[in-house]
Coordinates of C-alpha atoms and ligand atoms in Angstrom, one line a residue:
M1 CA 31.2 -11.9 -31.2
Q2 CA 31.5 -8.3 -31.2
P3 CA 28.1 -6.5 -32.2
S4 CA 28.7 -4.3 -35.4
Y5 CA 27.2 -1.2 -34.8
L6 CA 28.8 1.1 -37.5
R7 CA 27.4 -1.6 -40.0
P8 CA 24.1 -0.7 -41.4
T9 CA 22.5 -3.8 -40.4
Y10 CA 20.4 -3.7 -37.2
I11 CA 17.2 -5.2 -35.6
E12 CA 14.3 -3.0 -34.6
V13 CA 12.5 -4.2 -31.2
D14 CA 9.0 -2.1 -30.8
Q15 CA 8.8 -1.8 -27.1
Q16 CA 4.9 -0.6 -27.6
A17 CA 4.2 -4.1 -29.6
I18 CA 5.6 -5.9 -26.5
Y19 CA 3.4 -3.8 -23.8
H20 CA 0.1 -4.4 -26.4
N21 CA 0.8 -8.2 -26.4
V22 CA 1.5 -8.6 -22.6
H23 CA -0.9 -6.3 -21.9
E24 CA -3.8 -7.8 -23.7
E25 CA -2.8 -11.3 -22.1
K26 CA -3.0 -9.5 -18.5
K27 CA -6.6 -8.1 -19.5
R28 CA -7.9 -12.3 -20.4
L29 CA -6.2 -13.7 -17.1
N30 CA -8.0 -13.5 -13.6
P31 CA -6.7 -11.0 -11.4
E32 CA -5.0 -13.4 -9.2
T33 CA -2.9 -15.4 -11.7
A34 CA 0.9 -14.3 -12.4
L35 CA 2.2 -13.5 -15.8
F36 CA 5.8 -14.9 -15.6
A37 CA 7.3 -13.3 -18.8
V38 CA 9.5 -16.3 -20.4
V39 CA 12.6 -14.3 -21.8
K40 CA 14.9 -16.8 -22.0
A41 CA 17.8 -16.9 -24.9
D42 CA 17.9 -12.9 -24.9
A43 CA 14.5 -12.8 -25.0
Y44 CA 14.0 -14.7 -28.0
G45 CA 16.7 -12.8 -29.5
H46 CA 15.0 -9.4 -28.8
G47 CA 17.3 -8.5 -25.7
L48 CA 17.0 -9.6 -22.2
V49 CA 16.8 -6.6 -20.4
P50 CA 14.9 -4.0 -22.3
V51 CA 12.2 -6.9 -22.7
A52 CA 12.1 -7.8 -19.0
R53 CA 11.1 -4.0 -18.5
V54 CA 8.7 -3.4 -20.8
C55 CA 7.0 -6.7 -19.3
Q56 CA 7.2 -5.5 -16.1
E57 CA 5.6 -2.6 -17.1
A58 CA 2.4 -4.5 -19.0
G59 CA 2.0 -6.3 -16.0
A60 CA 4.2 -9.3 -15.8
T61 CA 5.4 -10.1 -12.2
G62 CA 7.6 -12.5 -12.6
F63 CA 10.1 -13.6 -14.9
C64 CA 11.5 -17.2 -16.7
V65 CA 14.5 -18.2 -17.7
A66 CA 16.9 -21.1 -19.5
T67 CA 20.0 -20.7 -17.3
I68 CA 20.9 -19.3 -14.2
D69 CA 23.5 -17.2 -16.2
E70 CA 20.1 -15.5 -17.8
A71 CA 18.8 -15.1 -14.0
L72 CA 22.2 -13.6 -12.8
A73 CA 21.8 -11.2 -16.1
L74 CA 18.2 -10.2 -14.8
R75 CA 19.6 -9.5 -11.6
A76 CA 22.4 -7.6 -12.3
A77 CA 19.9 -5.0 -14.3
Q78 CA 18.4 -4.6 -10.7
I79 CA 15.4 -6.6 -11.6
A80 CA 14.1 -7.7 -8.2
A81 CA 10.9 -9.6 -9.3
P82 CA 10.6 -13.4 -8.9
I83 CA 13.0 -15.4 -11.5
L84 CA 12.3 -19.6 -12.4
V85 CA 15.1 -21.2 -14.0
L86 CA 13.1 -23.5 -16.4
G87 CA 15.7 -26.0 -17.4
I88 CA 17.9 -28.1 -14.4
T89 CA 20.7 -26.4 -13.1
S90 CA 23.8 -27.6 -11.7
P91 CA 23.3 -28.1 -8.0
Q92 CA 27.1 -26.4 -7.6
A93 CA 24.6 -23.1 -8.6
A94 CA 22.1 -23.9 -5.9
P95 CA 24.1 -21.5 -3.3
I96 CA 24.2 -18.5 -6.1
A97 CA 20.6 -19.2 -6.7
A98 CA 19.8 -18.9 -3.0
A99 CA 21.3 -15.9 -2.7
Q100 CA 20.2 -14.3 -5.6
N101 CA 16.8 -15.4 -4.5
I102 CA 16.2 -17.2 -8.2
A103 CA 13.8 -20.3 -8.1
L104 CA 15.0 -23.5 -9.5
A105 CA 13.0 -26.1 -11.4
V106 CA 14.2 -29.8 -10.3
G107 CA 12.6 -32.9 -11.6
D108 CA 14.4 -35.8 -9.2
Q109 CA 15.4 -36.7 -5.4
D110 CA 19.0 -37.0 -6.6
W111 CA 19.3 -33.3 -7.4
L112 CA 18.1 -32.3 -3.8
T113 CA 20.2 -34.3 -2.3
M114 CA 23.1 -33.2 -3.9
A115 CA 22.5 -29.8 -3.4
T116 CA 21.9 -30.0 0.2
P117 CA 25.4 -29.6 1.7
L118 CA 26.3 -27.1 -0.8
L119 CA 23.6 -25.3 1.0
K120 CA 24.7 -26.5 4.2
A121 CA 28.1 -24.9 3.8
V122 CA 27.2 -21.4 3.1
P123 CA 26.7 -19.3 6.6
D124 CA 23.1 -18.2 6.5
C125 CA 22.2 -19.5 3.2
P126 CA 18.6 -18.2 2.1
Q127 CA 16.2 -21.0 1.6
L128 CA 16.2 -21.6 -2.0
K129 CA 13.4 -21.5 -3.6
L130 CA 12.4 -24.8 -5.7
H131 CA 9.7 -25.6 -8.4
F132 CA 9.0 -29.1 -9.1
A133 CA 9.0 -30.2 -12.8
T134 CA 6.3 -32.9 -13.5
D135 CA 6.7 -34.9 -16.8
T136 CA 3.1 -35.5 -18.0
G137 CA 4.0 -36.4 -21.5
M138 CA 6.8 -33.7 -22.7
G139 CA 9.6 -36.5 -22.1
R140 CA 12.1 -33.9 -20.8
I141 CA 12.4 -33.1 -17.2
G142 CA 10.9 -33.9 -14.4
F143 CA 9.2 -36.4 -11.9
T144 CA 6.9 -38.8 -13.7
D145 CA 5.9 -40.7 -10.3
V146 CA 3.7 -40.2 -7.7
D147 CA 5.6 -41.6 -5.0
A148 CA 9.2 -40.3 -5.9
L149 CA 7.5 -36.8 -6.0
K150 CA 5.8 -37.0 -2.8
A151 CA 8.9 -38.3 -0.7
A152 CA 10.8 -35.1 -2.8
A153 CA 8.2 -32.9 -1.0
A154 CA 8.3 -34.3 2.1
F155 CA 12.4 -34.0 1.5
V156 CA 11.7 -30.5 1.3
K157 CA 9.1 -29.8 3.9
A158 CA 11.9 -31.1 6.8
S159 CA 14.6 -29.3 5.0
A160 CA 16.2 -26.2 6.5
Y161 CA 17.7 -25.3 3.3
L162 CA 14.7 -25.0 0.8
T163 CA 11.6 -24.4 0.3
L164 CA 8.9 -25.4 -2.5
E165 CA 7.5 -22.1 -4.4
G166 CA 5.6 -24.1 -7.2
I167 CA 4.8 -26.8 -9.1
F168 CA 4.4 -27.2 -12.8
T169 CA 4.5 -29.2 -16.0
H170 CA 4.7 -28.3 -19.7
F171 CA 2.4 -29.3 -22.8
A172 CA 3.8 -30.9 -26.0
T173 CA 0.7 -30.5 -28.0
A174 CA -0.7 -27.2 -26.4
D175 CA -0.5 -25.5 -30.1
E176 CA -2.6 -28.2 -32.1
K177 CA -6.0 -28.8 -32.8
D178 CA -6.5 -32.3 -31.8
T179 CA -6.4 -32.2 -28.0
T180 CA -6.1 -35.7 -27.3
Y181 CA -2.9 -35.7 -26.2
F182 CA -3.2 -32.3 -23.9
E183 CA -5.9 -33.7 -21.9
K184 CA -3.8 -36.8 -21.5
Q185 CA -1.3 -34.6 -19.9
V186 CA -3.5 -32.7 -17.9
A187 CA -5.0 -35.7 -16.4
K188 CA -1.8 -36.9 -15.4
F189 CA -1.0 -33.5 -13.7
K190 CA -4.0 -33.6 -12.0
V191 CA -3.0 -36.9 -10.3
L192 CA 0.9 -35.7 -9.7
L193 CA -0.4 -32.3 -8.4
N194 CA -3.4 -33.8 -6.0
A195 CA -0.7 -35.8 -4.6
L196 CA 1.0 -32.9 -2.8
P197 CA -0.3 -32.9 0.9
E198 CA -0.3 -29.2 0.2
R199 CA -0.5 -26.9 -2.7
P200 CA 2.8 -24.7 -3.0
K201 CA 2.3 -20.6 -3.9
Y202 CA 2.5 -21.7 -7.6
V203 CA 0.6 -24.2 -9.9
H204 CA 1.6 -23.6 -13.3
V205 CA 1.2 -25.2 -16.7
A206 CA 0.3 -22.5 -19.4
N207 CA 3.1 -21.6 -22.1
S208 CA 1.7 -19.1 -24.8
A209 CA -0.2 -21.9 -27.1
T210 CA -1.9 -23.2 -23.3
S211 CA -2.5 -19.2 -22.3
L212 CA -4.3 -18.7 -25.4
W213 CA -6.1 -21.9 -26.6
H214 CA -7.0 -23.5 -22.8
E215 CA -8.5 -21.5 -20.8
A216 CA -9.4 -24.2 -18.1
C217 CA -5.8 -24.8 -17.4
Q218 CA -4.1 -21.2 -16.2
C219 CA -3.9 -22.7 -12.3
N220 CA -2.3 -19.4 -10.9
M221 CA 0.4 -18.5 -13.5
I222 CA 1.1 -18.7 -16.7
R223 CA 4.9 -19.1 -18.7
F224 CA 4.2 -16.4 -21.5
G225 CA 6.8 -16.7 -24.0
V226 CA 6.6 -16.5 -27.5
A227 CA 3.5 -14.6 -27.9
I228 CA 5.0 -11.8 -25.9
Y229 CA 6.9 -10.9 -29.2
G230 CA 3.6 -11.0 -30.9
L231 CA 4.6 -14.1 -32.6
N232 CA 1.8 -16.9 -32.8
P233 CA 3.0 -20.5 -31.0
S234 CA 1.1 -22.2 -33.4
G235 CA 2.6 -20.6 -36.6
S236 CA -0.5 -20.3 -38.5
T237 CA -2.6 -23.1 -37.4
L238 CA -4.7 -21.4 -34.8
A239 CA -6.0 -17.9 -34.5
A240 CA -4.6 -16.0 -31.5
P241 CA -8.0 -14.5 -29.4
Y242 CA -6.3 -10.9 -30.1
E243 CA -4.0 -9.6 -32.1
L244 CA -0.5 -10.3 -31.8
Q245 CA 1.7 -7.5 -32.9
P246 CA 5.1 -8.7 -34.1
A247 CA 7.8 -6.6 -32.5
L248 CA 10.7 -7.7 -34.3
S249 CA 12.2 -5.5 -37.6
L250 CA 15.2 -6.4 -39.6
Y251 CA 16.7 -4.0 -41.6
S252 CA 19.9 -3.2 -43.5
E253 CA 21.4 -1.1 -46.4
L254 CA 22.8 -1.6 -49.8
V255 CA 26.7 -1.3 -50.0
F256 CA 27.4 -2.2 -53.1
V257 CA 25.4 -1.8 -56.8
K258 CA 26.1 -2.9 -59.9
Q259 CA 24.7 -4.3 -63.3
I260 CA 25.7 -7.8 -64.4
H261 CA 25.2 -9.3 -67.9
V262 CA 23.7 -12.6 -69.7
G263 CA 26.6 -15.2 -68.6
D264 CA 27.7 -13.2 -65.4
S265 CA 27.9 -15.6 -61.8
V266 CA 26.9 -14.7 -58.7
S267 CA 28.5 -15.9 -55.2
Y268 CA 30.5 -19.2 -54.3
G269 CA 30.0 -22.3 -56.6
A270 CA 28.7 -19.6 -59.0
T271 CA 25.7 -21.3 -58.9
Y272 CA 23.4 -18.3 -59.7
T273 CA 23.8 -16.8 -63.9
A274 CA 22.2 -13.9 -64.9
K275 CA 20.2 -14.7 -68.3
N276 CA 19.5 -10.8 -68.7
D277 CA 21.3 -7.8 -68.0
E278 CA 20.7 -7.5 -64.2
W279 CA 21.0 -4.6 -61.2
I280 CA 23.0 -6.8 -58.6
G281 CA 22.7 -5.6 -54.9
T282 CA 25.0 -6.4 -51.7
I283 CA 23.8 -6.3 -48.4
P284 CA 25.9 -7.0 -45.4
I285 CA 24.4 -9.6 -43.8
G286 CA 24.8 -13.4 -43.9
Y287 CA 24.9 -16.5 -42.0
A288 CA 27.3 -15.4 -39.7
D289 CA 24.4 -13.1 -38.3
G290 CA 21.5 -16.2 -38.5
W291 CA 20.5 -15.1 -41.7
L292 CA 20.4 -18.9 -43.0
R293 CA 22.3 -20.5 -46.0
R294 CA 19.2 -21.7 -47.0
M295 CA 17.9 -18.3 -47.5
S296 CA 19.0 -18.3 -50.8
G297 CA 15.9 -17.5 -52.9
M298 CA 14.1 -15.5 -50.6
S299 CA 13.1 -11.9 -51.2
V300 CA 14.1 -9.0 -49.2
L301 CA 12.3 -5.6 -49.4
I302 CA 13.6 -2.3 -51.1
K303 CA 11.2 0.6 -52.0
G304 CA 8.8 -1.7 -51.5
K305 CA 9.8 -4.1 -53.8
R306 CA 10.6 -7.7 -53.3
C307 CA 14.1 -9.1 -54.5
P308 CA 15.2 -12.1 -54.5
I309 CA 18.6 -13.2 -52.7
V310 CA 20.6 -14.8 -56.0
G311 CA 23.6 -16.9 -55.3
R312 CA 24.4 -18.7 -52.2
V313 CA 24.5 -16.6 -48.9
C314 CA 27.5 -15.9 -48.0
M315 CA 29.1 -15.2 -44.1
D316 CA 28.9 -11.6 -44.1
Q317 CA 26.9 -10.7 -47.3
V318 CA 24.1 -11.4 -49.5
M319 CA 23.4 -10.1 -53.4
V320 CA 19.7 -9.6 -54.6
R321 CA 18.3 -9.2 -58.1
M322 CA 16.7 -5.8 -58.1
P323 CA 14.2 -4.8 -60.9
E324 CA 16.0 -1.5 -61.3
K325 CA 19.2 0.5 -60.2
F326 CA 18.6 1.5 -56.8
A327 CA 21.4 3.5 -55.0
V328 CA 23.9 2.4 -52.6
G329 CA 22.3 3.5 -49.2
E330 CA 18.7 2.5 -49.8
K331 CA 17.3 0.9 -46.5
V332 CA 16.6 -3.1 -47.5
T333 CA 14.1 -4.8 -45.2
L334 CA 14.6 -8.3 -44.1
I335 CA 11.5 -8.6 -41.6
G336 CA 9.1 -6.0 -41.2
H337 CA 6.7 -3.8 -43.5
D338 CA 7.9 -1.4 -46.5
E339 CA 5.5 0.6 -48.2
D340 CA 2.8 -1.8 -48.9
D341 CA 4.2 -5.1 -48.2
E342 CA 5.8 -7.3 -45.5
I343 CA 7.8 -10.0 -44.7
T344 CA 7.2 -11.7 -41.2
L345 CA 9.3 -14.0 -39.4
Q346 CA 6.4 -16.3 -40.2
E347 CA 7.1 -16.5 -43.5
V348 CA 11.0 -16.3 -43.3
A349 CA 10.3 -19.4 -41.0
D350 CA 8.3 -21.1 -43.6
Y351 CA 10.6 -20.6 -46.4
A352 CA 13.6 -21.8 -44.1
Q353 CA 11.6 -24.6 -43.2
T354 CA 11.4 -24.3 -39.6
I355 CA 9.5 -22.1 -36.9
H356 CA 9.5 -18.6 -35.9
Y357 CA 11.4 -19.7 -32.5
E358 CA 14.5 -20.3 -34.1
I359 CA 14.8 -18.0 -36.6
A360 CA 14.2 -15.2 -34.0
C361 CA 17.0 -16.4 -31.2
G362 CA 19.1 -17.1 -33.8
L363 CA 19.6 -13.9 -35.2
H364 CA 23.2 -13.0 -33.8
D365 CA 24.3 -10.7 -31.4
R366 CA 26.8 -9.5 -33.8
I367 CA 23.2 -7.4 -34.9
P368 CA 22.7 -4.5 -32.7
R369 CA 19.2 -4.4 -31.5
H370 CA 17.3 -0.5 -31.4
Y371 CA 14.6 0.3 -29.6
L372 CA 11.6 2.0 -30.5
P373 CA 10.1 3.6 -27.3
K374 CA 7.0 2.4 -25.6
R375 CA 4.3 5.4 -26.4
E376 CA 2.6 6.8 -23.4
D377 CA -1.5 5.4 -22.8
Ligands
LIG401 C1 10.2 -21.9 -23.5 C2 9.3 -22.3 -22.5 C3 7.9 -21.9 -22.5 C4 7.4 -20.6 -23.0 O1 6.7 -21.3 -24.1 P1 6.6 -20.5 -25.4 O2 6.2 -21.0 -26.4 O3 7.5 -19.3 -25.8 O4 5.3 -19.7 -24.9 C5 7.1 -22.2 -21.4 N1 7.7 -23.2 -20.5 C6 8.9 -23.7 -20.6 C7 8.8 -24.9 -19.7 C8 9.4 -23.8 -21.6 O5 10.6 -24.2 -21.8

């Protein structure tokens, strides 16, 4: 969708907060442990390339993305660091991954068999870097079986077109208090890892939650995602070992202000009816921006005051009830600080009965992103 630059609705991304979060994590890691910044889904809605650059400044040595297209966007921005695509890539894209030095996750022999002739067909094709995904309990992608993993490793070892750069797994419950299932996954991963005749360059199991709360498991690379953005992977369940600073704020402005009277209704379905004389403000954001319909009833901040959204959220606009007449052009904070109050992504997610990950990456690219510069050290 076309970004709406001239509408007064925008996301502000604080690059200093991103720097802080990555830098604090780097300080806790062994010097040999590589931090790959997970910047999939447009860096969880924060903006792929600007976030990637700050992460590099803060000590990230590589990147993880979900799709080959996201990896190619990093390369197009002249980012030369190692990149791993975490999801399954079509074998048809293997030659372009090899040409662009992008590593791919692979979870079965069939993929290797399909990709090989395609790589062979390209004159002087560089070796394609692979990370073996192992499924130790996430139930998503990867080898589960020792013999299949060994056979695939032997196939890669014998191949002129492929090279094994890493092996990894992904935990289903690293953000929970109860570690029973987590420990089971660790044990399974050890069995699979030990079945390989040699360790590849990168052995990695840790997402943000694992790195924050399970130090024993870091291997020699972490896939650091949501915590980059200052969001606690557990929501409110576990405390982070250092202060995570949220990077994203969402602002708009009042574009229309009016007084309504007893019995007057607001928005589709006329589900909200005024019980008194009330001041109503209109804000140019709606569900087409990722401000979900179920945000009806949630508050925004205007001049430090909480103003509830009344009536249904429309595609492009919402109405709020204000304690007094505020002027057209007044700043509206949907996520972030205003005077002494703050609305966090966590609060928004709780209200919408989801997780902050989903709200952040659901904020549509119709909303422009503005970047607050990183301060000098
Ligand atoms: C998304 C993802 C991550 C990052 O997870 P966070 O919880 O955001 O840290 C790590 N590894 C894999 C395989 C992923 O898909």
